[in-house]
Coordinates of C-alpha atoms (C1' of nucleotides) in Angstrom, one line a residue:
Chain A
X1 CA 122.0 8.0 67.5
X2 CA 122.0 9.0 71.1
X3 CA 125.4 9.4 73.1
X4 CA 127.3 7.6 75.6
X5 CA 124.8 8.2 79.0
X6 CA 128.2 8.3 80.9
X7 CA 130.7 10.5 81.2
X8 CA 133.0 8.2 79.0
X9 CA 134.4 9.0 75.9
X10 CA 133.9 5.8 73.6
X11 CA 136.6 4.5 71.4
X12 CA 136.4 2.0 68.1
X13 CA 139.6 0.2 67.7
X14 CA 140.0 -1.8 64.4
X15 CA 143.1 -4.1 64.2
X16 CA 142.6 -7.4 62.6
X17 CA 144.9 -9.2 65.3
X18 CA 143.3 -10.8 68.6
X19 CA 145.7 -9.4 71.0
X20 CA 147.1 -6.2 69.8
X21 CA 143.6 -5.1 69.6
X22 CA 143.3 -6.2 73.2
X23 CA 147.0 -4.3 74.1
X24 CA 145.0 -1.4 72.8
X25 CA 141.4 -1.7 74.7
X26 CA 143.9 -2.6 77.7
X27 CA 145.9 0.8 77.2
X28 CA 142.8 3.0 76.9
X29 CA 140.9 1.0 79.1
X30 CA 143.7 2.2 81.7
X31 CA 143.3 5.7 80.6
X32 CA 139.7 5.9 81.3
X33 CA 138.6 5.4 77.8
X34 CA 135.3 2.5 76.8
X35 CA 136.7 1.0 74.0
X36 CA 135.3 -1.1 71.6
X37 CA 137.2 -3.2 69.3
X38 CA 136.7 -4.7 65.8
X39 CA 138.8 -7.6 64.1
X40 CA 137.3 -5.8 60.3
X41 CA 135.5 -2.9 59.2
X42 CA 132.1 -5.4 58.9
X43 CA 129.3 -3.3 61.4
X44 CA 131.9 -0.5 62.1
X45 CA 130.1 1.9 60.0
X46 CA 127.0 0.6 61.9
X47 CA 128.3 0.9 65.4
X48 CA 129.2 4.9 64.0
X49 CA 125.6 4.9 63.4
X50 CA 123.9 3.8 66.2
X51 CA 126.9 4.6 69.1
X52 CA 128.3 7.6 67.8
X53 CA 131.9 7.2 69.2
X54 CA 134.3 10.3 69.6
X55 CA 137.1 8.4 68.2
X56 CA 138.9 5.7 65.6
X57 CA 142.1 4.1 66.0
X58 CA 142.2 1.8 63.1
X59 CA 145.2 -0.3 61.5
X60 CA 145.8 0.1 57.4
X61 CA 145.9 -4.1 56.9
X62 CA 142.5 -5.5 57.6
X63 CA 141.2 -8.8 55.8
X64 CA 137.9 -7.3 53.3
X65 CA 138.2 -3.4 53.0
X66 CA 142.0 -2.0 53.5
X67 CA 142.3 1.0 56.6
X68 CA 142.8 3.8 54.4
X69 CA 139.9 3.1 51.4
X70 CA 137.5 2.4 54.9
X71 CA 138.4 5.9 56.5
X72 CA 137.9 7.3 52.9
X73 CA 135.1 6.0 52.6
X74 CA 133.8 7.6 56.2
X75 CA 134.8 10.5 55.3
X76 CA 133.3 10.7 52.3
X77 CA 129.8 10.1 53.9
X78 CA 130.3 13.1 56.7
X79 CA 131.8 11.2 59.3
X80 CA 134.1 13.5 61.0
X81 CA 135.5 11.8 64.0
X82 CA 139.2 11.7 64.4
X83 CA 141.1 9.0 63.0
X84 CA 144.3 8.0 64.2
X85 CA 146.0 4.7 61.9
X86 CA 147.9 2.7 63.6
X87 CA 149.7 0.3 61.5
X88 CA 153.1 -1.7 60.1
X89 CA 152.9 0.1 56.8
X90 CA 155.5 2.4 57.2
X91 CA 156.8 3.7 53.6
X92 CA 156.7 7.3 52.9
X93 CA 154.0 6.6 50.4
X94 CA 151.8 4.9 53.3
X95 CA 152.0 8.0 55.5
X96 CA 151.0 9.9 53.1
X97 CA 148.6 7.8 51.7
X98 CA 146.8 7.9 55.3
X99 CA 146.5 11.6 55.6
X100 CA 144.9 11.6 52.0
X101 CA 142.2 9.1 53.1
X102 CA 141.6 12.1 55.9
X103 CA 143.4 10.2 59.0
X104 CA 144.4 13.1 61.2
X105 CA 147.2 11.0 62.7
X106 CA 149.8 8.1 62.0
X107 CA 151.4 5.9 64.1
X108 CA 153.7 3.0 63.3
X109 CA 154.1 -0.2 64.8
X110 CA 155.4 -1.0 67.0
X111 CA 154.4 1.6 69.1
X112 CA 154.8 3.2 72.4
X113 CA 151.3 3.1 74.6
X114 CA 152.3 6.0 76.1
X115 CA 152.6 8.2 72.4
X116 CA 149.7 6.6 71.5
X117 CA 147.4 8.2 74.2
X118 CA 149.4 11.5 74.1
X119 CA 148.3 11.8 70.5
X120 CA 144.8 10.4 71.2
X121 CA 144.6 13.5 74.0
X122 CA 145.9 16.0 72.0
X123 CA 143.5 15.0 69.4
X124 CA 140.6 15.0 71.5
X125 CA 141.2 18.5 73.0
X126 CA 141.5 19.8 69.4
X127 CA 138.7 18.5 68.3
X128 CA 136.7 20.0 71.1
X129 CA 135.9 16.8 72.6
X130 CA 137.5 17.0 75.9
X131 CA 136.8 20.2 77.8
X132 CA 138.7 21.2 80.8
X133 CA 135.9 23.1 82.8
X134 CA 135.3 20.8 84.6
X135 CA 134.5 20.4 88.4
X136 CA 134.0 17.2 90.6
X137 CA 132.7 16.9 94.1
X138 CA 132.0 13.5 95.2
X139 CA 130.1 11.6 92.8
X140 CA 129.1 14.6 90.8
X141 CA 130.7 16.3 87.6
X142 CA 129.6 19.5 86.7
X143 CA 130.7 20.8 82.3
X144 CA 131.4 24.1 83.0
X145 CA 130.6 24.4 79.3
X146 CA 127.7 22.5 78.7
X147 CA 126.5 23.6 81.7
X148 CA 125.4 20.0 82.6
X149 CA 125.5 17.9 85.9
X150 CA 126.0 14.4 86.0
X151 CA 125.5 12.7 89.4
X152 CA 126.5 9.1 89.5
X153 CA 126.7 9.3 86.1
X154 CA 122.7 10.0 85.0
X155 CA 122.4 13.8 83.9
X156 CA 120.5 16.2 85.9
X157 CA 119.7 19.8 84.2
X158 CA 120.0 22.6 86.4
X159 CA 118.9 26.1 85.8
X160 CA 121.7 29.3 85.5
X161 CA 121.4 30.2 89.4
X162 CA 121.5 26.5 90.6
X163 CA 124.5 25.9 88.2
X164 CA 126.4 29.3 89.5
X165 CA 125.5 28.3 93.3
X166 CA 126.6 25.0 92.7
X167 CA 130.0 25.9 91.4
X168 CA 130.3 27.9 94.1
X169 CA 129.8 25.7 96.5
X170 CA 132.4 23.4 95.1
X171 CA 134.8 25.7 94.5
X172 CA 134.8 26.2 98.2
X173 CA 134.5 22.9 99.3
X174 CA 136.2 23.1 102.2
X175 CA 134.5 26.3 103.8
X176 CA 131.0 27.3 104.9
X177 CA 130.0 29.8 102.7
X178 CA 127.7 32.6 104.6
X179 CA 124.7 33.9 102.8
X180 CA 126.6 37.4 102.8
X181 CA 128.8 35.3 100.7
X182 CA 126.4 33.6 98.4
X183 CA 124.5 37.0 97.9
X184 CA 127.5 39.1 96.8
X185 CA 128.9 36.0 94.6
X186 CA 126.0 34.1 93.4
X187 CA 123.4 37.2 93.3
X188 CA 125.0 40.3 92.6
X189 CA 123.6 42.1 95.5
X190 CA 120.7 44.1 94.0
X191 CA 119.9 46.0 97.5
X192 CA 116.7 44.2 98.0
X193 CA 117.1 41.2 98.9
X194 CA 114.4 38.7 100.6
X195 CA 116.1 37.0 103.3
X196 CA 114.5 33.4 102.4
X197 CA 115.7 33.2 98.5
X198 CA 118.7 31.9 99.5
X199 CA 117.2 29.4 101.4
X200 CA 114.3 28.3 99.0
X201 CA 117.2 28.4 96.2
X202 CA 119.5 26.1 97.6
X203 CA 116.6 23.5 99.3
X204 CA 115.7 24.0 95.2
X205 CA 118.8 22.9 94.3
X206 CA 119.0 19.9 96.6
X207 CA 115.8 18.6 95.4
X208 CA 117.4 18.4 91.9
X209 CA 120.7 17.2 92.8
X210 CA 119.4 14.3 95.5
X211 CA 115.6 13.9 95.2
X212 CA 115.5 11.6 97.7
X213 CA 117.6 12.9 100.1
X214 CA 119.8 10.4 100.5
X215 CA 123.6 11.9 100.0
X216 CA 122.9 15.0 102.2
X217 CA 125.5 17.2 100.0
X218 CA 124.5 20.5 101.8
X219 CA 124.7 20.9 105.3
X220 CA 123.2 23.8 107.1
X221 CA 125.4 26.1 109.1
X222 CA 122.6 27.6 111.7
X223 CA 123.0 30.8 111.6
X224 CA 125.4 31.3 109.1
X225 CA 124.9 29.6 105.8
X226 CA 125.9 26.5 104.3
X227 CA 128.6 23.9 103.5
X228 CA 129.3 21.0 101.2
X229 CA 129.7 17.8 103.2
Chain B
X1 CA 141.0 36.9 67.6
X2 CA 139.9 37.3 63.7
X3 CA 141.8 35.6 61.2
X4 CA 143.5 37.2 58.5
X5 CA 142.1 39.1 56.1
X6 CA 143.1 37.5 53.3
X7 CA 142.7 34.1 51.9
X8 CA 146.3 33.0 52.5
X9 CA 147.0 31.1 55.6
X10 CA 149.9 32.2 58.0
X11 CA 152.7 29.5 59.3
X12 CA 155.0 30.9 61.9
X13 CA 158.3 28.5 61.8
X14 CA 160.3 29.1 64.8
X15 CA 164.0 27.3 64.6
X16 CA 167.6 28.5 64.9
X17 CA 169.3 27.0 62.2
X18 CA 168.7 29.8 59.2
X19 CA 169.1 26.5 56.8
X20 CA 166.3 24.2 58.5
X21 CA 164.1 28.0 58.9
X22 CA 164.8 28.9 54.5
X23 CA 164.1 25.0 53.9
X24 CA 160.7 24.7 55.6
X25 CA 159.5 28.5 54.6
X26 CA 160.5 27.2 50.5
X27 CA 158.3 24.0 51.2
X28 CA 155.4 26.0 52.9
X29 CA 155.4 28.6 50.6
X30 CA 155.0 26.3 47.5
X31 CA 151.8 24.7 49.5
X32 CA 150.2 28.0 49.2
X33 CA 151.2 29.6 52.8
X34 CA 152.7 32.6 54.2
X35 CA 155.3 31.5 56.0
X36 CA 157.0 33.6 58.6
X37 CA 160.6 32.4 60.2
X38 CA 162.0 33.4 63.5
X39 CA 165.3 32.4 64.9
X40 CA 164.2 32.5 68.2
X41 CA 161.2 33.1 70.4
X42 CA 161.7 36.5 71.0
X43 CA 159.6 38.6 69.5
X44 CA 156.8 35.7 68.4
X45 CA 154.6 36.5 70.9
X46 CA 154.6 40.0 69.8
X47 CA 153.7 38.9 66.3
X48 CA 150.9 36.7 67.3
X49 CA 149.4 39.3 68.8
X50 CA 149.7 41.6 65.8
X51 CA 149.1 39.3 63.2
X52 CA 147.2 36.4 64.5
X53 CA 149.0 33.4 62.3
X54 CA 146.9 29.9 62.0
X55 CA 150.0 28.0 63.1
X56 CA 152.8 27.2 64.7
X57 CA 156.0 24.8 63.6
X58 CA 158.4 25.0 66.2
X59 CA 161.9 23.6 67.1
X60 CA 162.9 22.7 71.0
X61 CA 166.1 23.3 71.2
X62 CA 166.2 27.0 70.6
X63 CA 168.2 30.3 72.1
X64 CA 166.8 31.8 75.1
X65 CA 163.2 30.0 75.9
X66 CA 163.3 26.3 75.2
X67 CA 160.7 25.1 72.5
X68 CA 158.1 23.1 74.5
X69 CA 158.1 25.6 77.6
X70 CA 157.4 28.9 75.2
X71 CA 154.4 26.6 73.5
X72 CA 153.7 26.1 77.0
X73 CA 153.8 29.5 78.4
X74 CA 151.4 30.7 74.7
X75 CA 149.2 28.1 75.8
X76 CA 148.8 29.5 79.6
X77 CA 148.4 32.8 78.0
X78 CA 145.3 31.8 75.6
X79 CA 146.8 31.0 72.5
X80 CA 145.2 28.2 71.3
X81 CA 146.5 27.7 67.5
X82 CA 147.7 24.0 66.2
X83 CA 151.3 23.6 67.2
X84 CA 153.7 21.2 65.6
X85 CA 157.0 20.1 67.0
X86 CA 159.6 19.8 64.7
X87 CA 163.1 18.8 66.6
X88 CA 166.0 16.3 66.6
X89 CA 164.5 15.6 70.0
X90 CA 163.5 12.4 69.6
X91 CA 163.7 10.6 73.1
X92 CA 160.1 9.2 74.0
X93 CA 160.1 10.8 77.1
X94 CA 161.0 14.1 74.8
X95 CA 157.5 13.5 72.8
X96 CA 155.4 13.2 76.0
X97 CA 156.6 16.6 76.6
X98 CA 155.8 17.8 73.8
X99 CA 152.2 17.0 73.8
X100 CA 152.5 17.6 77.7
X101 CA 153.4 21.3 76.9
X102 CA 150.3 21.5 74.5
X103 CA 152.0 20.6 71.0
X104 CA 149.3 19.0 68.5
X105 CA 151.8 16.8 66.9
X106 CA 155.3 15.9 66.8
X107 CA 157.7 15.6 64.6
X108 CA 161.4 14.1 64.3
X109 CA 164.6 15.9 61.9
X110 CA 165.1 14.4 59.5
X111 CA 161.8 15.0 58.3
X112 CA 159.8 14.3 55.1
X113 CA 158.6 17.7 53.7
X114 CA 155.5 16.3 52.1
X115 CA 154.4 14.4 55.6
X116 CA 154.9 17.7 57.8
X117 CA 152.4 19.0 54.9
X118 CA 149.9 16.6 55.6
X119 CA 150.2 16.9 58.9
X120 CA 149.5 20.5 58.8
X121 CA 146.9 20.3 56.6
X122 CA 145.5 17.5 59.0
X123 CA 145.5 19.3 61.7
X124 CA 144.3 23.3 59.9
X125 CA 140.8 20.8 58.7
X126 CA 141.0 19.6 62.4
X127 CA 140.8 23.2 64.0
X128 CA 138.2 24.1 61.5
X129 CA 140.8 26.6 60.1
X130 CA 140.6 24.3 56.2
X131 CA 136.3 23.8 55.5
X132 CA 135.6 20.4 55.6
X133 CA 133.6 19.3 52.1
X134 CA 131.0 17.1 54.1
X135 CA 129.9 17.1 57.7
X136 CA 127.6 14.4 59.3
X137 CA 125.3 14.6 62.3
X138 CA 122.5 11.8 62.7
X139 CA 120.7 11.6 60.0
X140 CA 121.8 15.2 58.3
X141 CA 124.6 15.3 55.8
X142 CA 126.0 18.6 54.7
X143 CA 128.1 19.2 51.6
X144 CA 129.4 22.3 52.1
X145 CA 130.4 22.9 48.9
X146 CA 127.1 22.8 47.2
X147 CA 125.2 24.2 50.3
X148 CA 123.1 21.4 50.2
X149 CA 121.7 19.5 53.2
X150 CA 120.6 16.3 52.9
X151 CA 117.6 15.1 55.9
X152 CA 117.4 10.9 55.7
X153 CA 118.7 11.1 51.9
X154 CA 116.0 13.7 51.1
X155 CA 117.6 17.1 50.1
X156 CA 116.2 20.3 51.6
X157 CA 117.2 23.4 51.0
X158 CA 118.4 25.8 52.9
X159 CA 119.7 29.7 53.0
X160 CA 122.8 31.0 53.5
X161 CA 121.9 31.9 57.1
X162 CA 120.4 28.5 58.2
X163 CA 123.6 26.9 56.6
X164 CA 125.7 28.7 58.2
X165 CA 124.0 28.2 61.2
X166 CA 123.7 24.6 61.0
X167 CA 127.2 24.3 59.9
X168 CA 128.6 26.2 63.8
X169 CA 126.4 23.8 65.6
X170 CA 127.8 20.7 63.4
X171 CA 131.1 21.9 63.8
X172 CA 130.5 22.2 67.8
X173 CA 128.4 19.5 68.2
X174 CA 129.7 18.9 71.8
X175 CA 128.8 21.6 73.4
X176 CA 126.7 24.2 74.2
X177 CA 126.1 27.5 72.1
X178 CA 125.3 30.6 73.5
X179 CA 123.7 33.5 71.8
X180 CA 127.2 35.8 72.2
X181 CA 129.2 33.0 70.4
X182 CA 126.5 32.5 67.7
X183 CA 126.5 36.3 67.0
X184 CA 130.0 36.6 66.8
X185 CA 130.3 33.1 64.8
X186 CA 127.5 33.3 62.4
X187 CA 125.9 37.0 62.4
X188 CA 129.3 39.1 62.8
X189 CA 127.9 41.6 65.4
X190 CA 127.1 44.5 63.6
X191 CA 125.9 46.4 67.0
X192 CA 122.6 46.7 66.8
X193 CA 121.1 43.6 67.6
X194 CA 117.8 42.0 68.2
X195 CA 117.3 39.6 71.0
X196 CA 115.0 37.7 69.1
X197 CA 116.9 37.3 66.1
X198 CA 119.1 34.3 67.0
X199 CA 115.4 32.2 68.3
X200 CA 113.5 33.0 64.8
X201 CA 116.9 32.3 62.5
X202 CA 117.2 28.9 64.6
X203 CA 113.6 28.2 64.6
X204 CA 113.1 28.8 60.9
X205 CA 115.7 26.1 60.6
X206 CA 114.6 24.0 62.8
X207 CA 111.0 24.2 61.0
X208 CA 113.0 23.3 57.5
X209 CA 115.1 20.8 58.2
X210 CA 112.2 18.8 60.9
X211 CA 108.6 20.0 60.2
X212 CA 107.1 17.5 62.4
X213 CA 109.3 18.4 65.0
X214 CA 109.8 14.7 65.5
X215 CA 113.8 14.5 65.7
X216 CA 115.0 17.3 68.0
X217 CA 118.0 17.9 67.0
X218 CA 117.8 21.0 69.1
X219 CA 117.6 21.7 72.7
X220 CA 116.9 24.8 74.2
X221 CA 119.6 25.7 77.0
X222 CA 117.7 28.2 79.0
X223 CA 119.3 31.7 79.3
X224 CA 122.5 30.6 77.4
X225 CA 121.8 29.5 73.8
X226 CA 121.3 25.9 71.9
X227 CA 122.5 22.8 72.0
X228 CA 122.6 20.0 69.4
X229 CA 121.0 16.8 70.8
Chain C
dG1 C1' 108.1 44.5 40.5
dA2 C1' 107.9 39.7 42.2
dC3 C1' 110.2 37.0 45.1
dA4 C1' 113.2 35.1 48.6
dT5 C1' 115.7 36.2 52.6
dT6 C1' 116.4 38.3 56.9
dG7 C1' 115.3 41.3 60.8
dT8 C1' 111.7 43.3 63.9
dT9 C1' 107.8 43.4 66.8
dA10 C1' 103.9 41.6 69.3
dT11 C1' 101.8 37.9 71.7
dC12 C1' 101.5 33.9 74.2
dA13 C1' 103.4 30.1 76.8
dA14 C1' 106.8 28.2 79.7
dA15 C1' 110.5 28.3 82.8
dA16 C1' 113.0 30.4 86.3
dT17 C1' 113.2 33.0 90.2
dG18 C1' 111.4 35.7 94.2
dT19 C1' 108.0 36.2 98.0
dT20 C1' 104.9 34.9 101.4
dT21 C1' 103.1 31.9 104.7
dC22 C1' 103.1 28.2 107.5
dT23 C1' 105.4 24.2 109.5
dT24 C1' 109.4 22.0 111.4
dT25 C1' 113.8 21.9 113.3
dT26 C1' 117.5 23.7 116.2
dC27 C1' 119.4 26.2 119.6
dT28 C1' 119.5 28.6 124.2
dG29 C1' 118.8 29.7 128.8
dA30 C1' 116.0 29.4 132.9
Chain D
dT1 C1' 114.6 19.3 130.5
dC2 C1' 111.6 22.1 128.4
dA3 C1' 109.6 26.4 126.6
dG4 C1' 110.3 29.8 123.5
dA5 C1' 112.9 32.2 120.1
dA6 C1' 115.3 32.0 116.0
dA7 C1' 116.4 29.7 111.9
dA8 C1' 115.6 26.6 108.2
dG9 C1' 112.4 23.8 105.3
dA10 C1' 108.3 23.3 102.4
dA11 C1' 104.6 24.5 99.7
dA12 C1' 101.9 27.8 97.3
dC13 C1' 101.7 31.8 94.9
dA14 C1' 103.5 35.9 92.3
dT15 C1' 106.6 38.1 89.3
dT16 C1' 110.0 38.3 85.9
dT17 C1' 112.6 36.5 82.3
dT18 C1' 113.0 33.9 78.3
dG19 C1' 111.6 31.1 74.3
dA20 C1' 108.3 29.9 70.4
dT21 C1' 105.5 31.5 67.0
dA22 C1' 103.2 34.3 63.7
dA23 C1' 102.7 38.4 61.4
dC24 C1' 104.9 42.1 59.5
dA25 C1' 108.6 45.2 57.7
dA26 C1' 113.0 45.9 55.6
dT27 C1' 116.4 44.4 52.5
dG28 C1' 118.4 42.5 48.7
dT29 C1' 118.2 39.9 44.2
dC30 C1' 116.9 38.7 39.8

DNA sequence: GACATTGTTATCAAAATGTTTCTTTTCTGA
DNA sequence: TCAGAAAAGAAACATTTTGATAACAATGTC
């Protein structure tokens, strides 16, 4: 029902043997991935349900309900989640078979780790998934396109002007930005212009970003502005 | 950026042996698409910008512009269609560049027509270019053939406009929509344009399809648009 | 014409942002 | 070192912008 809190993107592996499944959790494990494995498709459609996962890899020979007639069946109930099938079967029959049953990907064993997660990338950027616009300074992670902050990995919501100073800030990391600066990039300079906004905007923005005051992001630049620290 | 008029949907095949280019235009042509060959990369770029094709199947060894460094340059350009690789390059390190250069998927000559079929109709349903027939999202399951939405196995009806507005946020269900994408997506800007217009349509669905306004499915992003929650 | 659908407008509430005032901190120079 | 000036922080208040909602108008469909 609700999404992964953390920044992770959450992966179902289904392989009915121990250790390939664990080969695979090891692989994305490596890449940055949470997986989650399962030896059959018994409380996969569950976990769906309750986790929602981005993505499937799952292999075609599994003892109860056979890969394909399981991703089929998925499908069939709305579940749109990429599917890669990862699998001995082989035949040009069992490709093809795979696409039918909606897989958007098929790989053969044995495979090559590093294929695998170039597929599962170039899955996950076309199915939106991954998103590029993304910043990072220190323990936060600002989605450009969500417009969303995570700091140490719990969201915070910022308004339109906090989100724009905050990019701005980390796009310039390594300078102190003046408030000449941060007026002609952050407000587009409407003439009038109270001398404190600045100030109350960005003691605003701390507040949100580090309640407590603990991380001191922002230093003040007496006299001149600010900078990220 | 509009697709193409008509209903047919346009393959660009770029490869530089005229047998390989004749072979996989006969194949794609009795699937139902326009297929258009080039023997190089020249002029592709040009033709993407006139006509706007859904796809792209394209060799690496080519005259002039290697294969994975023009998909490369389209890419750093803004072209974002589904890309295919099909090549004799087989190496693994070859693949990885592939998908490094911004390829969807990768295939190896000799190749199976009817597998480079489903993979192109995998990855058209993928980039939302084929409809999907069902789409999930919590507890809501659309059948977007009937135009029917079913709420926790009830069935509730809904207009053209609320589907299709429900649809964009199930199809982008990752990110955020704002109000210029949504009038472009769903309405198809006809100029004049009410502010307002996007908040009634979305709360007249929101009403239908959760009266109590006990689920949220969605969130408010101030001063950008919607999000699905 | 009756009805459903969709767009428009008006009103209210909520959120975001700007302004003012006062307090605290920091810097500077005698 | 300390007093005072200048700057920054904090809180309260004011203004503006935006969203929700309902009522109404326009449009299209049967």
């Amino acid at each position: 029902m609700k999404k992964n809190r953390s920044n992770e993107i959450e992966i179902v592996v289904i392989d009915d043997e121990q250790d390939v499944l664990e080969l695979i959790e090891y692989i994305l494990a490596k890449e940055g991935y949470k997986a989650t494995g399962f030896l059959s498709t018994d409380y996969v459609e569950q976990f769906l349900e309750e986790e929602n996962p981005a993505f499937l890899i799952v292999d075609r020979n599994l003892p109860g309900m056979e890969g394909s007639q399981f991703v089929s069946h998925l499908r069939s109930k709305g579940y749109e989640l990429p599917v890669i099938f990862l699998t001995a079967k082989d035949g040009d029959k069992d490709i093809l078979d795979g696409f039918e049953a909606g897989g958007d990907d098929y790989m053969t064993k044995p495979f090559k780790p590093q294929e695998l997660v170039a597929r599962i990338k170039a899955l996950l950027k076309r199915s939106g998934i991954i998103q590029y616009n993304k910043l990072r300074y220190r323990d936060m992670v600002l989605d450009c396109q969500k417009q969303e902050l995570n700091v140490d990995n719990s969201q915070v919501s910022l308004t339109n002007l906090e989100f724009k100073l905050l990019t701005t800030f980390i796009k310039n990391s390594h300078q102190t930005l003046s408030r000449d600066f941060l007026r002609d990039e952050v407000w587009e300079d409407d003439g009038s212009f109270n001398d404190k906004t600045i100030n109350v905007a960005l003691n605003r923005l701390k507040k949100k970003i580090d309640p407590l005051d603990r991380k001191h992001y922002f230093t003040p630049v007496w006299g001149v502005g600010y900078k990220l620290s």
